[in-house]
PDB file of C-alpha atoms in Angstrom:
ATOM      1  CA  MET S 113      -8.897  17.796  20.539  1.00 36.00           C
ATOM      2  CA  ALA S 114     -12.212  18.174  18.710  1.00 37.00           C
ATOM      3  CA  ARG S 115     -10.343  19.197  15.544  1.00 36.00           C
ATOM      4  CA  THR S 116      -8.198  16.051  15.709  1.00 35.00           C
ATOM      5  CA  LEU S 117     -11.275  13.889  16.191  1.00 33.00           C
ATOM      6  CA  ARG S 118     -13.042  15.557  13.228  1.00 35.00           C
ATOM      7  CA  ALA S 119      -9.933  15.081  11.075  1.00 36.00           C
ATOM      8  CA  ALA S 120      -9.714  11.419  12.058  1.00 37.00           C
ATOM      9  CA  LEU S 121     -13.390  10.888  11.275  1.00 37.00           C
ATOM     10  CA  ALA S 122     -13.056  12.629   7.895  1.00 39.00           C
ATOM     11  CA  VAL S 123     -10.019  10.560   6.970  1.00 40.00           C
ATOM     12  CA  GLY S 124     -11.760   7.408   8.153  1.00 43.00           C
ATOM     13  CA  ALA S 125     -14.794   8.187   5.997  1.00 43.00           C
ATOM     14  CA  THR S 126     -12.575   8.848   2.989  1.00 47.00           C
ATOM     15  CA  LEU S 127     -10.709   5.603   3.534  1.00 48.00           C
ATOM     16  CA  ALA S 128     -13.949   3.674   3.991  1.00 49.00           C
ATOM     17  CA  ALA S 129     -15.052   5.017   0.635  1.00 47.00           C
ATOM     18  CA  LEU S 130     -11.735   3.909  -0.867  1.00 49.00           C
ATOM     19  CA  VAL S 131     -11.655   0.360   0.465  1.00 46.00           C
ATOM     20  CA  GLY S 132     -15.392  -0.274   0.602  1.00 44.00           C
ATOM     21  CA  GLY S 133     -16.992  -2.789   2.893  1.00 39.00           C
ATOM     22  CA  ALA S 134     -17.486  -6.502   3.121  1.00 34.00           C
ATOM     23  CA  GLY S 135     -18.335  -8.625   0.139  1.00 33.00           C
ATOM     24  CA  THR S 136     -16.974  -9.398  -3.259  1.00 34.00           C
ATOM     25  CA  ALA S 137     -15.269  -6.659  -5.225  1.00 36.00           C
ATOM     26  CA  HIS S 138     -16.646  -5.612  -8.581  1.00 40.00           C
ATOM     27  CA  ALA S 139     -14.848  -3.623 -11.264  1.00 43.00           C
ATOM     28  CA  ALA S 140     -16.632  -0.431 -10.175  1.00 52.00           C
ATOM     29  CA  ASP S 141     -15.450  -0.951  -6.571  1.00 82.00           C
ATOM     30  CA  LYS S 142     -11.773  -0.419  -7.299  1.00 91.00           C
ATOM     31  CA  THR S 143     -10.019   2.910  -6.862  1.00 95.00           C
ATOM     32  CA  ARG S 144      -6.699   3.952  -8.386  1.00 95.00           C
ATOM     33  CA  ILE S 145      -4.180   5.067  -5.737  1.00 97.00           C
ATOM     34  CA  GLN S 146      -0.574   5.662  -4.874  1.00 96.00           C
ATOM     35  CA  LEU S 147       1.015   4.765  -1.535  1.00 98.00           C
ATOM     36  CA  GLU S 148       3.363   7.640  -0.811  1.00 98.00           C
ATOM     37  CA  THR S 149       6.205   7.725   1.729  1.00 98.00           C
ATOM     38  CA  VAL S 150       6.149  10.238   4.592  1.00 96.00           C
ATOM     39  CA  GLY S 151       8.388  12.685   2.733  1.00 92.00           C
ATOM     40  CA  GLY S 152       6.258  12.460  -0.397  1.00 92.00           C
ATOM     41  CA  VAL S 153       9.177  11.885  -2.754  1.00 90.00           C
ATOM     42  CA  PHE S 154       8.646   8.176  -3.417  1.00 96.00           C
ATOM     43  CA  CYS S 155       5.745   5.768  -3.773  1.00 97.00           C
ATOM     44  CA  LEU S 156       5.234   2.019  -3.739  1.00 97.00           C
ATOM     45  CA  GLY S 157       6.360   1.001  -7.207  1.00 95.00           C
ATOM     46  CA  ALA S 158       6.597  -2.187  -9.229  1.00 94.00           C
ATOM     47  CA  GLY S 159       8.430  -3.547 -12.215  1.00 90.00           C
ATOM     48  CA  PRO S 160       9.237  -6.704 -14.139  1.00 88.00           C
ATOM     49  CA  GLN S 161       9.891 -10.087 -12.507  1.00 91.00           C
ATOM     50  CA  SER S 162       7.461  -9.507  -9.633  1.00 95.00           C
ATOM     51  CA  LEU S 163       9.578  -6.702  -8.154  1.00 93.00           C
ATOM     52  CA  THR S 164       8.247  -4.041  -5.780  1.00 95.00           C
ATOM     53  CA  TYR S 165      10.317  -1.092  -4.641  1.00 96.00           C
ATOM     54  CA  LEU S 166      10.294   2.648  -4.008  1.00 96.00           C
ATOM     55  CA  ASP S 167       9.825   4.688  -7.167  1.00 94.00           C
ATOM     56  CA  GLU S 168       9.149   8.295  -8.095  1.00 93.00           C
ATOM     57  CA  CYS S 169       5.492   9.127  -7.520  1.00 92.00           C
ATOM     58  CA  GLY S 170       5.022  11.420 -10.488  1.00 79.00           C
ATOM     59  CA  ALA S 171       6.805   9.245 -13.000  1.00 63.00           C
ATOM     60  CA  SER S 172       4.560   8.514 -15.945  1.00 65.00           C
ATOM     61  CA  TRP S 173       6.242   5.734 -17.831  1.00 68.00           C
ATOM     62  CA  MET S 174       5.772   2.032 -18.524  1.00 76.00           C
ATOM     63  CA  PHE S 175       6.066   1.071 -14.830  1.00 87.00           C
ATOM     64  CA  PRO S 176       3.858   3.587 -12.973  1.00 90.00           C
ATOM     65  CA  ALA S 177       3.786   3.604  -9.171  1.00 93.00           C
ATOM     66  CA  GLU S 178       0.012   3.207  -9.159  1.00 95.00           C
ATOM     67  CA  TRP S 179      -2.258   0.511  -7.783  1.00 96.00           C
ATOM     68  CA  TRP S 180      -5.912  -0.471  -7.740  1.00 97.00           C
ATOM     69  CA  ILE S 181      -7.247  -0.807  -4.209  1.00 97.00           C
ATOM     70  CA  VAL S 182      -9.908  -3.529  -4.423  1.00 97.00           C
ATOM     71  CA  PRO S 183     -12.112  -4.387  -1.422  1.00 96.00           C
ATOM     72  CA  THR S 184     -12.206  -8.023  -0.294  1.00 94.00           C
ATOM     73  CA  ALA S 185     -13.818  -9.660   2.742  1.00 85.00           C
ATOM     74  CA  GLY S 186     -14.302  -7.544   5.849  1.00 84.00           C
ATOM     75  CA  SER S 187     -12.146  -4.448   5.976  1.00 90.00           C
ATOM     76  CA  SER S 188      -9.311  -5.938   3.929  1.00 96.00           C
ATOM     77  CA  PHE S 189      -8.364  -5.194   0.340  1.00 97.00           C
ATOM     78  CA  GLU S 190      -6.023  -6.224  -2.446  1.00 98.00           C
ATOM     79  CA  LEU S 191      -3.499  -3.853  -3.978  1.00 98.00           C
ATOM     80  CA  ARG S 192      -3.347  -4.655  -7.708  1.00 97.00           C
ATOM     81  CA  TRP S 193      -0.681  -3.104  -9.904  1.00 95.00           C
ATOM     82  CA  ILE S 194      -2.416  -1.146 -12.660  1.00 94.00           C
ATOM     83  CA  VAL S 195      -0.109  -2.505 -15.378  1.00 92.00           C
ATOM     84  CA  ASP S 196      -0.951  -6.218 -15.103  1.00 94.00           C
ATOM     85  CA  ASP S 197      -3.440  -6.551 -12.200  1.00 94.00           C
ATOM     86  CA  ASP S 198      -0.972  -8.636 -10.117  1.00 97.00           C
ATOM     87  CA  CYS S 199      -1.455  -8.371  -6.337  1.00 98.00           C
ATOM     88  CA  LEU S 200       0.983  -7.017  -3.794  1.00 98.00           C
ATOM     89  CA  GLU S 201       1.865  -9.980  -1.570  1.00 98.00           C
ATOM     90  CA  VAL S 202       4.194 -11.264   1.095  1.00 98.00           C
ATOM     91  CA  ALA S 203       6.387 -13.778  -0.748  1.00 97.00           C
ATOM     92  CA  GLY S 204       5.519 -17.361   0.097  1.00 95.00           C
ATOM     93  CA  GLY S 205       3.153 -16.208   2.834  1.00 96.00           C
ATOM     94  CA  GLY S 206       6.192 -15.518   5.027  1.00 97.00           C
ATOM     95  CA  THR S 207       5.478 -14.512   8.608  1.00 97.00           C
ATOM     96  CA  GLN S 208       9.070 -13.721   9.664  1.00 98.00           C
ATOM     97  CA  THR S 209      10.505 -10.227   9.854  1.00 98.00           C
ATOM     98  CA  GLY S 210      12.230  -9.347   6.613  1.00 98.00           C
ATOM     99  CA  ALA S 211       9.885 -11.363   4.392  1.00 98.00           C
ATOM    100  CA  GLN S 212      10.039 -10.034   0.834  1.00 98.00           C
ATOM    101  CA  ILE S 213       7.151  -8.004  -0.591  1.00 98.00           C
ATOM    102  CA  ARG S 214       6.500  -8.677  -4.274  1.00 98.00           C
ATOM    103  CA  ARG S 215       3.822  -8.901  -6.944  1.00 97.00           C
ATOM    104  CA  GLY S 216       2.073 -12.202  -7.503  1.00 96.00           C
ATOM    105  CA  THR S 217      -1.072 -13.733  -8.895  1.00 95.00           C
ATOM    106  CA  CYS S 218      -4.200 -12.621  -7.064  1.00 95.00           C
ATOM    107  CA  THR S 219      -5.366 -15.861  -5.444  1.00 93.00           C
ATOM    108  CA  GLY S 220      -7.586 -14.456  -2.716  1.00 92.00           C
ATOM    109  CA  SER S 221      -5.210 -15.848  -0.083  1.00 94.00           C
ATOM    110  CA  LYS S 222      -4.474 -13.832   3.042  1.00 94.00           C
ATOM    111  CA  GLN S 223      -0.890 -12.946   2.044  1.00 95.00           C
ATOM    112  CA  THR S 224      -2.406 -10.906  -0.834  1.00 97.00           C
ATOM    113  CA  ARG S 225      -4.871  -9.082   1.429  1.00 97.00           C
ATOM    114  CA  TRP S 226      -4.030  -5.944   3.365  1.00 98.00           C
ATOM    115  CA  GLN S 227      -5.495  -3.586   5.950  1.00 97.00           C
ATOM    116  CA  LEU S 228      -4.797   0.066   6.661  1.00 96.00           C
ATOM    117  CA  ASP S 229      -4.402   1.360  10.205  1.00 97.00           C
ATOM    118  CA  LEU S 230      -4.586   5.120  10.668  1.00 97.00           C
ATOM    119  CA  VAL S 231      -1.726   5.968  13.037  1.00 97.00           C
ATOM    120  CA  ASP S 232      -1.321   9.707  12.405  1.00 97.00           C
ATOM    121  CA  PRO S 233      -4.670  11.392  11.708  1.00 97.00           C
ATOM    122  CA  VAL S 234      -3.140  14.878  11.496  1.00 96.00           C
ATOM    123  CA  ARG S 235      -0.701  13.947   8.705  1.00 96.00           C
ATOM    124  CA  LYS S 236      -3.113  11.283   7.316  1.00 97.00           C
ATOM    125  CA  LEU S 237      -0.562   8.464   7.579  1.00 98.00           C
ATOM    126  CA  TYR S 238      -1.329   4.754   7.673  1.00 98.00           C
ATOM    127  CA  GLN S 239       0.422   1.486   8.354  1.00 98.00           C
ATOM    128  CA  VAL S 240      -0.214  -1.129   5.662  1.00 98.00           C
ATOM    129  CA  ARG S 241      -0.603  -4.579   7.261  1.00 98.00           C
ATOM    130  CA  PRO S 242      -0.814  -8.028   5.649  1.00 98.00           C
ATOM    131  CA  THR S 243      -3.797 -10.021   6.960  1.00 97.00           C
ATOM    132  CA  HIS S 244      -2.087 -13.425   7.156  1.00 96.00           C
ATOM    133  CA  THR S 245       0.043 -12.647  10.225  1.00 96.00           C
ATOM    134  CA  ALA S 246      -0.100 -10.418  13.288  1.00 95.00           C
ATOM    135  CA  ASN S 247       2.066  -7.369  13.995  1.00 97.00           C
ATOM    136  CA  ARG S 248       3.683  -7.068  10.536  1.00 98.00           C
ATOM    137  CA  CYS S 249       3.731  -3.946   8.367  1.00 98.00           C
ATOM    138  CA  LEU S 250       4.885  -2.903   4.900  1.00 98.00           C
ATOM    139  CA  ASP S 251       8.364  -1.564   5.641  1.00 98.00           C
ATOM    140  CA  ILE S 252      11.268   0.217   3.963  1.00 98.00           C
ATOM    141  CA  PRO S 253      14.387  -1.689   5.145  1.00 98.00           C
ATOM    142  CA  ASN S 254      16.591   0.322   7.515  1.00 97.00           C
ATOM    143  CA  GLY S 255      14.419   3.373   6.846  1.00 97.00           C
ATOM    144  CA  GLU S 256      16.489   4.088   3.705  1.00 97.00           C
ATOM    145  CA  VAL S 257      14.045   6.053   1.569  1.00 97.00           C
ATOM    146  CA  VAL S 258      15.899   5.872  -1.746  1.00 96.00           C
ATOM    147  CA  LYS S 259      14.782   5.088  -5.277  1.00 95.00           C
ATOM    148  CA  ALA S 260      14.623   1.367  -6.141  1.00 95.00           C
ATOM    149  CA  LYS S 261      14.754   0.259  -2.482  1.00 97.00           C
ATOM    150  CA  PRO S 262      12.970  -3.136  -2.206  1.00 97.00           C
ATOM    151  CA  LEU S 263      10.305  -3.486   0.479  1.00 98.00           C
ATOM    152  CA  GLN S 264       9.769  -6.015   3.253  1.00 98.00           C
ATOM    153  CA  SER S 265       7.407  -7.108   5.990  1.00 98.00           C
ATOM    154  CA  TRP S 266       8.645  -6.073   9.444  1.00 98.00           C
ATOM    155  CA  SER S 267       7.402  -5.786  13.028  1.00 98.00           C
ATOM    156  CA  CYS S 268       5.075  -2.791  13.219  1.00 98.00           C
ATOM    157  CA  ASN S 269       6.741   0.134  14.997  1.00 97.00           C
ATOM    158  CA  GLN S 270       5.088   3.292  13.567  1.00 96.00           C
ATOM    159  CA  SER S 271       8.409   4.606  12.265  1.00 97.00           C
ATOM    160  CA  ASP S 272       8.492   6.722   9.108  1.00 97.00           C
ATOM    161  CA  ALA S 273       9.709   3.593   7.277  1.00 98.00           C
ATOM    162  CA  GLN S 274       6.244   2.106   7.829  1.00 98.00           C
ATOM    163  CA  LEU S 275       3.987   5.116   7.338  1.00 98.00           C
ATOM    164  CA  TRP S 276       2.185   5.672   4.048  1.00 98.00           C
ATOM    165  CA  ARG S 277      -0.146   8.313   2.655  1.00 98.00           C
ATOM    166  CA  VAL S 278      -2.994   7.010   0.482  1.00 97.00           C
ATOM    167  CA  LYS S 279      -3.349   9.264  -2.559  1.00 96.00           C
ATOM    168  CA  PRO S 280      -6.355   8.680  -4.836  1.00 95.00           C
ATOM    169  CA  ILE S 281      -5.470   9.153  -8.518  1.00 92.00           C
ATOM    170  CA  LYS S 282      -8.021  10.771 -10.783  1.00 85.00           C
ATOM    171  CA  GLU S 283      -8.415   8.860 -13.994  1.00 71.00           C
ATOM    172  CA  SER S 284      -8.296  10.925 -17.140  1.00 63.00           C
ATOM    173  CA  ALA S 285     -11.277  10.845 -19.445  1.00 55.00           C
ATOM    174  CA  ALA S 286     -10.650   8.803 -22.560  1.00 52.00           C
TER     175      ALA S 286
END
């Protein structure tokens, strides 16, 4: 029990360092990350025309599956795609189950802000929740973890389709 508590506290401290605290984000406050699926094969990816989907984590090409995590007000943050700085958002601010997840202009609105809830401290897995509506999570439809699968907002249920590992990415020296 004590080991689980220590692990949870360590993960919480690491995450707090990643997402920062309250206040306005500055360039130095952002951290480069990947959001990896439970199995570790795929990550939250993005591409042209505002698309978001599952992509290979290690792929190093013109559409990398990497994001900036940028603190916003309170314990929320924006996920900004490293290619063009667009934010991960719930399309149209949708609150219904099945609302599309896409990239859009970072407006500071709640559908572009997210929170992480640690639900499995042993495996260091989180649910990613939009701040504009209650009980919704970033979800892989039907739990089909396959390349190019588009993502959605769905009722939080702690299934593997909604659990993500936050992986900091070390930036190479220029």
